[in-house]
Amino acid sequence: MKRAVNILQDFGKSLFAPVLILPIVGLFIAFGNMFGNGNLATYVPFLSNPYIQGFGQLLSGSAVAILVNLALVFAVGIPIGLAKKDKGYAALTGLVTFIIFMNAMNLTLSLTGNLADPDTMRAAGQGMVLGVQVLEMGVFAGILIGGLVGYLHNKYSSVQFEGVMAIYSGHRFVVILAIPTAIALGFAMTFIWPYAQSAITSSALFIKSAGGFGVFLYGFLERVLIPTGLHHLVYTPFLYTELGGTAEVCGQMYNGARNIYFAEMACQDVTQLSTTAVWDARGIAKMFGLTAAALAMYVTASPSKKNAAKAILFPAALTSFLLGVTEPIEFAFLFTAPLLFVVHAVLTGVGMTLYYLLDVHAIGANGAIDFVLYNLPLGLEKSNWHMYILVGLIMSVLYFLVFRTLILKLDLKTPGRGDEAEEVKLYDKKDYQAKQTDEVAATEIGVGHVIIDGLGGRDNIDTVDNCYTRLRVTVKDTSKIDEPTLLSTGAKGVIKSGDNIQVVYGLHVKKMRDAVEDVL
């Protein structure tokens, strides 16, 4: 069981490389839509200039091309996340292997007489990938190849041969193994994938038929698994595969909720966003729910500790509201009042269910900045974003009332409600000077050294990586982890799951990872 959890966490972590690129692509689509949207030009006349319209359409139309080739992005990105060393070579191997896999499938279809005519290609479940006609596997093709290459790279990239065979050592040996494996997979998937596709389609239909309950369960699981780091395995299939819906947009087929609404943003012919956007309506809890929860924790804090609670809660709530980064506020109560986190997960599911029941079709995956850029240029007809705000306000009231009631009734130890001896306090001048002295000492030692000591020393560390807000480390012995030392480096929390340690730093996590890797 422990090994299975470790494998799932490593795989979930590897998805970050491609997944975190896509919101950036979405921003370019949003900016392009802002300049190239004819509806917006009605209210901002200078946008009707044909050069500005053309520039906007060029920007959004170019960025949409990534969505069509998303499988390739995953085939290259996943090996980067999985590889323990030589990540660049792993990515290159992923690219080569993916191309060979696709062509092997194409040739197998041709040799078996199953290559459909262009007119019937879509009905036969086939499509074009990199100019090659293959079975429409979508992002699953990239995940399959990316996972394969990551495994081969970690297992065989250290193999060394002697003499004249030395040239085939290391990452070149990985390519030698990957090529015939890709050919065999391309051949096998020609016959296997139609059955897998049928199962996926059935699952999608089941989830859709579950209506509001299916949406609730999705929202609950995506949030409640946050501490384990396995939540990526819940939302990724819905955002990028057929589980999240299938739609034809401007003559091109797209699978997955996020792919669909990004394409619809850039397509001038679409008059209303698809309801599949519900699978990415996670921003309701991020923008509205957690800010109300922070307010509830503030008003229930002890009078003598309100200022300290405000100093902790308000910046964390603002980060969640603007950017959709929830760890700072969630970790303010995850360990001290875990019941509230479960309630938070339930309310996340409730908010998404309300979105579904009120037929909202607006984009709200993260924070307010994305929400404004994505929705306002589309207008109220294409994106009924005002209904999204209505849902958010309803959930704000619900979050506040539920959190306040539970905190007071159960005397939960949220920020500002601890014992006097454990008082959370702001730094005064003396404290600040002491803190400065500690920081100087830490600088002399190096924060990387301190983190490594907290992780049990150099010899206890297997791999170091990071996601959006967490330093993710695989260690040999979790009993050697020194949480107080890690927390002294500015970490907001430490999560242990199997051999995986997640140290929550926030948006500056990359800086902390670099510090560790510089020492290692």
Short mmCIF file of C-alpha atoms in Angstrom, two decimals, residues 63-385:
data_model
loop_
_atom_site.label_atom_id
_atom_site.label_comp_id
_atom_site.label_asym_id
_atom_site.label_seq_id
_atom_site.Cartn_x
_atom_site.Cartn_y
_atom_site.Cartn_z
CA ALA A 63 -2.19 29.81 -28.44
CA VAL A 64 -5.12 27.45 -29.09
CA ALA A 65 -2.77 25.27 -31.17
CA ILE A 66 -1.31 23.96 -27.90
CA LEU A 67 -4.68 22.43 -27.03
CA VAL A 68 -4.74 20.45 -30.27
CA ASN A 69 -1.28 19.03 -29.49
CA LEU A 70 -1.78 18.52 -25.78
CA ALA A 71 -0.79 14.85 -25.93
CA LEU A 72 2.68 15.87 -27.10
CA VAL A 73 2.97 18.37 -24.24
CA PHE A 74 2.25 15.58 -21.73
CA ALA A 75 4.59 13.13 -23.48
CA VAL A 76 7.44 15.61 -23.03
CA GLY A 77 6.37 17.12 -19.71
CA ILE A 78 5.72 13.98 -17.66
CA PRO A 79 9.27 12.59 -18.10
CA ILE A 80 10.58 15.93 -16.84
CA GLY A 81 8.53 15.49 -13.67
CA LEU A 82 9.41 11.81 -13.19
CA ALA A 83 13.13 11.90 -14.04
CA LYS A 84 15.45 11.98 -11.04
CA LYS A 85 18.33 13.34 -13.14
CA ASP A 86 19.10 14.44 -16.71
CA LYS A 87 15.57 15.79 -17.12
CA GLY A 88 16.41 17.35 -20.48
CA TYR A 89 17.38 13.99 -21.96
CA ALA A 90 14.22 12.46 -20.51
CA ALA A 91 12.11 15.11 -22.25
CA LEU A 92 13.89 14.55 -25.57
CA THR A 93 13.34 10.81 -25.25
CA GLY A 94 9.67 11.49 -24.60
CA LEU A 95 9.41 13.52 -27.80
CA VAL A 96 11.12 10.86 -29.93
CA THR A 97 9.11 8.03 -28.38
CA PHE A 98 5.80 9.83 -28.89
CA ILE A 99 6.47 10.42 -32.60
CA ILE A 100 7.43 6.78 -33.11
CA PHE A 101 4.39 5.58 -31.15
CA MET A 102 2.03 7.63 -33.32
CA ASN A 103 3.55 6.48 -36.58
CA ALA A 104 3.54 2.84 -35.43
CA MET A 105 -0.18 3.13 -34.74
CA ASN A 106 -0.79 4.77 -38.12
CA LEU A 107 1.08 2.01 -39.97
CA THR A 108 -0.75 -0.70 -38.04
CA LEU A 109 -4.10 0.85 -38.96
CA SER A 110 -3.00 0.99 -42.59
CA LEU A 111 -1.64 -2.57 -42.71
CA THR A 112 -4.79 -4.00 -41.12
CA GLY A 113 -7.07 -2.04 -43.44
CA ASN A 114 -8.58 -0.03 -40.59
CA LEU A 115 -7.42 3.42 -41.67
CA ALA A 116 -10.63 5.36 -42.19
CA ASP A 117 -11.31 7.72 -45.10
CA PRO A 118 -11.02 11.44 -44.24
CA ASP A 119 -14.81 11.84 -44.46
CA THR A 120 -15.49 9.05 -41.96
CA MET A 121 -12.38 9.51 -39.82
CA ARG A 122 -14.12 11.20 -36.90
CA ALA A 123 -16.97 8.69 -36.78
CA ALA A 124 -14.40 5.88 -36.70
CA GLY A 125 -12.74 7.39 -33.62
CA GLN A 126 -9.67 8.53 -35.53
CA GLY A 127 -8.00 11.91 -35.84
CA MET A 128 -4.85 13.72 -36.94
CA VAL A 129 -1.92 14.10 -34.55
CA LEU A 130 1.23 15.82 -35.84
CA GLY A 131 -0.02 15.24 -39.38
CA VAL A 132 -0.52 11.50 -38.83
CA GLN A 133 -3.91 9.76 -38.78
CA VAL A 134 -4.26 7.64 -35.63
CA LEU A 135 -6.86 6.52 -33.12
CA GLU A 136 -8.13 9.51 -31.14
CA MET A 137 -6.50 8.79 -27.78
CA GLY A 138 -6.29 12.43 -26.78
CA VAL A 139 -4.07 13.26 -23.83
CA PHE A 140 -4.00 9.59 -22.75
CA ALA A 141 -1.43 8.94 -25.48
CA GLY A 142 0.87 11.53 -23.98
CA ILE A 143 0.32 10.24 -20.44
CA LEU A 144 1.06 6.67 -21.55
CA ILE A 145 4.28 7.58 -23.35
CA GLY A 146 5.36 10.07 -20.70
CA GLY A 147 4.92 7.51 -17.93
CA LEU A 148 6.76 4.84 -19.93
CA VAL A 149 9.72 7.09 -20.69
CA GLY A 150 9.91 8.32 -17.09
CA TYR A 151 10.06 4.73 -15.84
CA LEU A 152 12.67 3.63 -18.37
CA HIS A 153 14.78 6.71 -17.76
CA ASN A 154 14.93 6.27 -13.99
CA LYS A 155 15.60 2.54 -14.21
CA TYR A 156 18.14 2.40 -17.03
CA SER A 157 19.79 5.80 -17.50
CA SER A 158 22.59 4.81 -15.12
CA VAL A 159 23.49 1.66 -17.06
CA GLN A 160 27.07 1.83 -18.31
CA PHE A 161 28.74 -0.42 -20.89
CA GLU A 162 32.44 -0.98 -21.46
CA GLY A 163 34.59 -0.76 -24.58
CA VAL A 164 33.04 0.00 -27.94
CA MET A 165 29.55 -0.35 -26.46
CA ALA A 166 30.14 2.57 -24.08
CA ILE A 167 28.56 4.97 -26.58
CA TYR A 168 25.21 3.26 -26.00
CA SER A 169 25.30 3.82 -22.24
CA GLY A 170 23.13 6.08 -20.10
CA HIS A 171 20.32 8.00 -21.73
CA ARG A 172 21.13 6.53 -25.15
CA PHE A 173 20.38 3.08 -23.76
CA VAL A 174 17.01 4.41 -22.62
CA VAL A 175 16.25 5.45 -26.23
CA ILE A 176 17.29 2.00 -27.45
CA LEU A 177 14.72 0.48 -25.11
CA ALA A 178 12.04 3.10 -25.70
CA ILE A 179 11.89 2.84 -29.51
CA PRO A 180 10.91 -0.86 -29.83
CA THR A 181 8.62 -0.49 -26.81
CA ALA A 182 6.86 2.44 -28.52
CA ILE A 183 6.46 0.41 -31.71
CA ALA A 184 5.01 -2.51 -29.75
CA LEU A 185 2.67 -0.18 -27.88
CA GLY A 186 1.56 1.51 -31.10
CA PHE A 187 0.72 -1.91 -32.53
CA ALA A 188 -1.03 -3.12 -29.37
CA MET A 189 -3.04 0.05 -28.72
CA THR A 190 -4.53 -0.18 -32.20
CA PHE A 191 -6.51 -3.15 -30.94
CA ILE A 192 -6.77 -2.31 -27.22
CA TRP A 193 -7.75 1.35 -27.32
CA PRO A 194 -11.25 0.92 -28.85
CA TYR A 195 -12.20 -1.07 -25.73
CA ALA A 196 -10.59 1.47 -23.43
CA GLN A 197 -12.36 4.24 -25.31
CA SER A 198 -15.68 2.49 -24.84
CA ALA A 199 -15.02 2.24 -21.08
CA ILE A 200 -14.11 5.93 -20.88
CA THR A 201 -17.21 6.91 -22.79
CA SER A 202 -19.37 4.79 -20.48
CA SER A 203 -17.73 6.41 -17.43
CA ALA A 204 -18.35 9.87 -18.84
CA LEU A 205 -22.00 9.03 -19.48
CA PHE A 206 -22.36 7.63 -15.95
CA ILE A 207 -20.88 10.75 -14.39
CA LYS A 208 -23.11 12.93 -16.53
CA SER A 209 -26.18 10.89 -15.60
CA ALA A 210 -25.28 11.30 -11.90
CA GLY A 211 -26.10 14.98 -12.31
CA GLY A 212 -25.51 17.16 -9.28
CA PHE A 213 -24.32 14.27 -7.11
CA GLY A 214 -21.51 13.49 -9.55
CA VAL A 215 -20.41 17.13 -9.50
CA PHE A 216 -20.57 17.20 -5.69
CA LEU A 217 -18.48 14.05 -5.35
CA TYR A 218 -15.90 15.42 -7.79
CA GLY A 219 -15.61 18.72 -5.90
CA PHE A 220 -15.38 16.99 -2.52
CA LEU A 221 -12.67 14.53 -3.59
CA GLU A 222 -10.61 17.18 -5.37
CA ARG A 223 -10.42 19.21 -2.17
CA VAL A 224 -10.28 16.54 0.54
CA LEU A 225 -7.25 14.91 -1.13
CA ILE A 226 -5.22 18.14 -1.02
CA PRO A 227 -3.16 17.06 2.04
CA THR A 228 -2.15 13.80 0.33
CA GLY A 229 -1.10 15.46 -2.92
CA LEU A 230 -3.30 13.03 -4.85
CA HIS A 231 -5.92 15.61 -5.85
CA HIS A 232 -4.22 16.08 -9.23
CA LEU A 233 -5.32 12.57 -10.14
CA VAL A 234 -8.94 13.63 -9.63
CA TYR A 235 -9.18 16.82 -11.65
CA THR A 236 -6.62 16.21 -14.44
CA PRO A 237 -8.70 13.57 -16.31
CA PHE A 238 -11.74 15.85 -16.22
CA LEU A 239 -9.86 18.89 -17.48
CA TYR A 240 -7.96 17.20 -20.31
CA THR A 241 -9.75 14.00 -21.35
CA GLU A 242 -13.17 12.89 -22.53
CA LEU A 243 -14.29 12.45 -18.91
CA GLY A 244 -14.70 16.23 -18.80
CA GLY A 245 -16.70 16.38 -22.02
CA THR A 246 -16.22 16.42 -25.78
CA ALA A 247 -17.11 19.28 -28.08
CA GLU A 248 -16.51 20.45 -31.64
CA VAL A 249 -15.29 24.04 -31.66
CA CYS A 250 -14.66 25.86 -34.91
CA GLY A 251 -14.33 22.56 -36.78
CA GLN A 252 -11.90 20.96 -34.33
CA MET A 253 -12.73 18.31 -31.71
CA TYR A 254 -11.63 18.97 -28.13
CA ASN A 255 -11.71 16.67 -25.11
CA GLY A 256 -11.72 17.88 -21.51
CA ALA A 257 -13.39 20.80 -19.77
CA ARG A 258 -10.42 23.18 -19.85
CA ASN A 259 -9.51 22.42 -23.46
CA ILE A 260 -13.11 23.03 -24.48
CA TYR A 261 -13.58 26.40 -22.81
CA PHE A 262 -10.16 27.68 -23.92
CA ALA A 263 -11.08 26.79 -27.50
CA GLU A 264 -14.52 28.38 -27.11
CA MET A 265 -12.94 31.58 -25.81
CA ALA A 266 -10.94 31.91 -29.00
CA CYS A 267 -13.77 30.90 -31.37
CA GLN A 268 -15.90 33.83 -32.51
CA ASP A 269 -18.69 31.48 -33.65
CA VAL A 270 -19.41 30.22 -30.12
CA THR A 271 -22.25 32.18 -28.54
CA GLN A 272 -22.28 30.43 -25.16
CA LEU A 273 -19.63 28.52 -23.22
CA SER A 274 -20.24 24.82 -22.68
CA THR A 275 -21.61 23.66 -19.34
CA THR A 276 -18.60 21.31 -19.09
CA ALA A 277 -16.84 24.28 -17.47
CA VAL A 278 -18.39 23.01 -14.22
CA TRP A 279 -15.45 20.61 -13.85
CA ASP A 280 -13.16 23.60 -13.49
CA ALA A 281 -15.38 25.71 -11.23
CA ARG A 282 -13.00 25.19 -8.31
CA GLY A 283 -12.55 28.94 -7.93
CA ILE A 284 -15.86 29.26 -6.07
CA ALA A 285 -14.22 27.93 -2.92
CA LYS A 286 -10.96 29.76 -3.61
CA MET A 287 -12.39 33.21 -4.25
CA PHE A 288 -15.48 33.23 -2.07
CA GLY A 289 -15.53 30.29 0.33
CA LEU A 290 -12.09 30.55 1.89
CA THR A 291 -12.23 34.32 2.21
CA ALA A 292 -15.47 33.96 4.18
CA ALA A 293 -13.88 31.17 6.23
CA ALA A 294 -10.98 33.51 7.04
CA LEU A 295 -13.47 36.16 8.17
CA ALA A 296 -15.23 33.59 10.38
CA MET A 297 -11.93 32.62 12.00
CA TYR A 298 -11.10 36.29 12.56
CA VAL A 299 -14.39 37.22 14.22
CA THR A 300 -14.22 34.16 16.50
CA ALA A 301 -10.64 34.89 17.60
CA SER A 302 -10.07 35.99 21.17
CA PRO A 303 -10.28 39.79 21.51
CA SER A 304 -6.66 39.97 22.65
CA LYS A 305 -5.52 37.99 19.63
CA LYS A 306 -7.55 39.54 16.83
CA ASN A 307 -4.67 41.61 15.49
CA ALA A 308 -2.43 38.56 15.37
CA ALA A 309 -5.17 36.51 13.70
CA LYS A 310 -5.76 39.27 11.17
CA ALA A 311 -2.06 39.39 10.31
CA ILE A 312 -2.15 35.66 9.55
CA LEU A 313 -5.56 35.25 7.95
CA PHE A 314 -6.09 38.32 5.80
CA PRO A 315 -2.96 38.02 3.59
CA ALA A 316 -3.67 34.30 3.15
CA ALA A 317 -7.29 35.04 2.21
CA LEU A 318 -6.17 37.71 -0.27
CA THR A 319 -3.78 35.25 -1.90
CA SER A 320 -6.60 32.76 -2.29
CA PHE A 321 -9.03 35.37 -3.62
CA LEU A 322 -6.72 36.96 -6.18
CA LEU A 323 -4.57 34.03 -7.29
CA GLY A 324 -6.45 30.92 -6.27
CA VAL A 325 -3.50 29.69 -4.17
CA THR A 326 -5.22 28.10 -1.20
CA GLU A 327 -2.48 26.40 0.85
CA PRO A 328 -1.70 29.42 3.09
CA ILE A 329 -5.30 29.75 4.28
CA GLU A 330 -6.08 26.02 4.29
CA PHE A 331 -3.00 25.23 6.37
CA ALA A 332 -4.11 27.85 8.88
CA PHE A 333 -6.72 25.33 10.08
CA LEU A 334 -5.82 21.98 8.51
CA PHE A 335 -3.70 20.74 11.42
CA THR A 336 -5.31 22.60 14.31
CA ALA A 337 -8.93 21.94 13.27
CA PRO A 338 -8.99 19.11 10.68
CA LEU A 339 -12.77 18.85 10.96
CA LEU A 340 -13.02 22.26 9.30
CA PHE A 341 -10.99 21.00 6.38
CA VAL A 342 -13.43 18.14 5.82
CA VAL A 343 -16.29 20.63 6.04
CA HIS A 344 -14.43 22.85 3.56
CA ALA A 345 -14.24 19.90 1.13
CA VAL A 346 -17.98 19.27 1.53
CA LEU A 347 -18.79 22.94 0.91
CA THR A 348 -16.56 22.92 -2.17
CA GLY A 349 -18.72 20.14 -3.56
CA VAL A 350 -21.88 22.05 -2.60
CA GLY A 351 -20.68 25.18 -4.40
CA MET A 352 -19.91 23.30 -7.60
CA THR A 353 -23.27 21.53 -7.40
CA LEU A 354 -25.01 24.90 -7.10
CA TYR A 355 -23.06 26.08 -10.15
CA TYR A 356 -24.36 23.04 -12.03
CA LEU A 357 -27.98 23.38 -10.91
CA LEU A 358 -28.17 27.09 -11.81
CA ASP A 359 -26.81 26.38 -15.32
CA VAL A 360 -23.80 28.65 -14.91
CA HIS A 361 -21.38 28.63 -17.85
CA ALA A 362 -18.57 30.88 -16.69
CA ILE A 363 -14.86 30.19 -16.22
CA GLY A 364 -13.60 30.25 -12.65
CA ALA A 365 -10.81 27.80 -11.91
CA ASN A 366 -8.54 29.95 -9.77
CA GLY A 367 -8.64 33.52 -8.49
CA ALA A 368 -10.23 36.84 -9.32
CA ILE A 369 -7.49 37.93 -11.72
CA ASP A 370 -8.06 34.96 -14.01
CA PHE A 371 -11.81 35.27 -13.58
CA VAL A 372 -11.85 38.88 -14.82
CA LEU A 373 -9.49 38.26 -17.75
CA TYR A 374 -11.34 35.15 -18.91
CA ASN A 375 -14.97 36.18 -18.52
CA LEU A 376 -15.51 39.91 -18.84
CA PRO A 377 -14.36 40.19 -22.48
CA LEU A 378 -16.80 37.41 -23.42
CA GLY A 379 -19.88 39.35 -22.38
CA LEU A 380 -22.89 38.15 -20.40
CA GLU A 381 -24.34 36.04 -23.19
CA LYS A 382 -21.29 33.88 -23.83
CA SER A 383 -20.30 33.74 -20.16
CA ASN A 384 -23.00 34.41 -17.58
CA TRP A 385 -20.32 35.37 -15.08
#
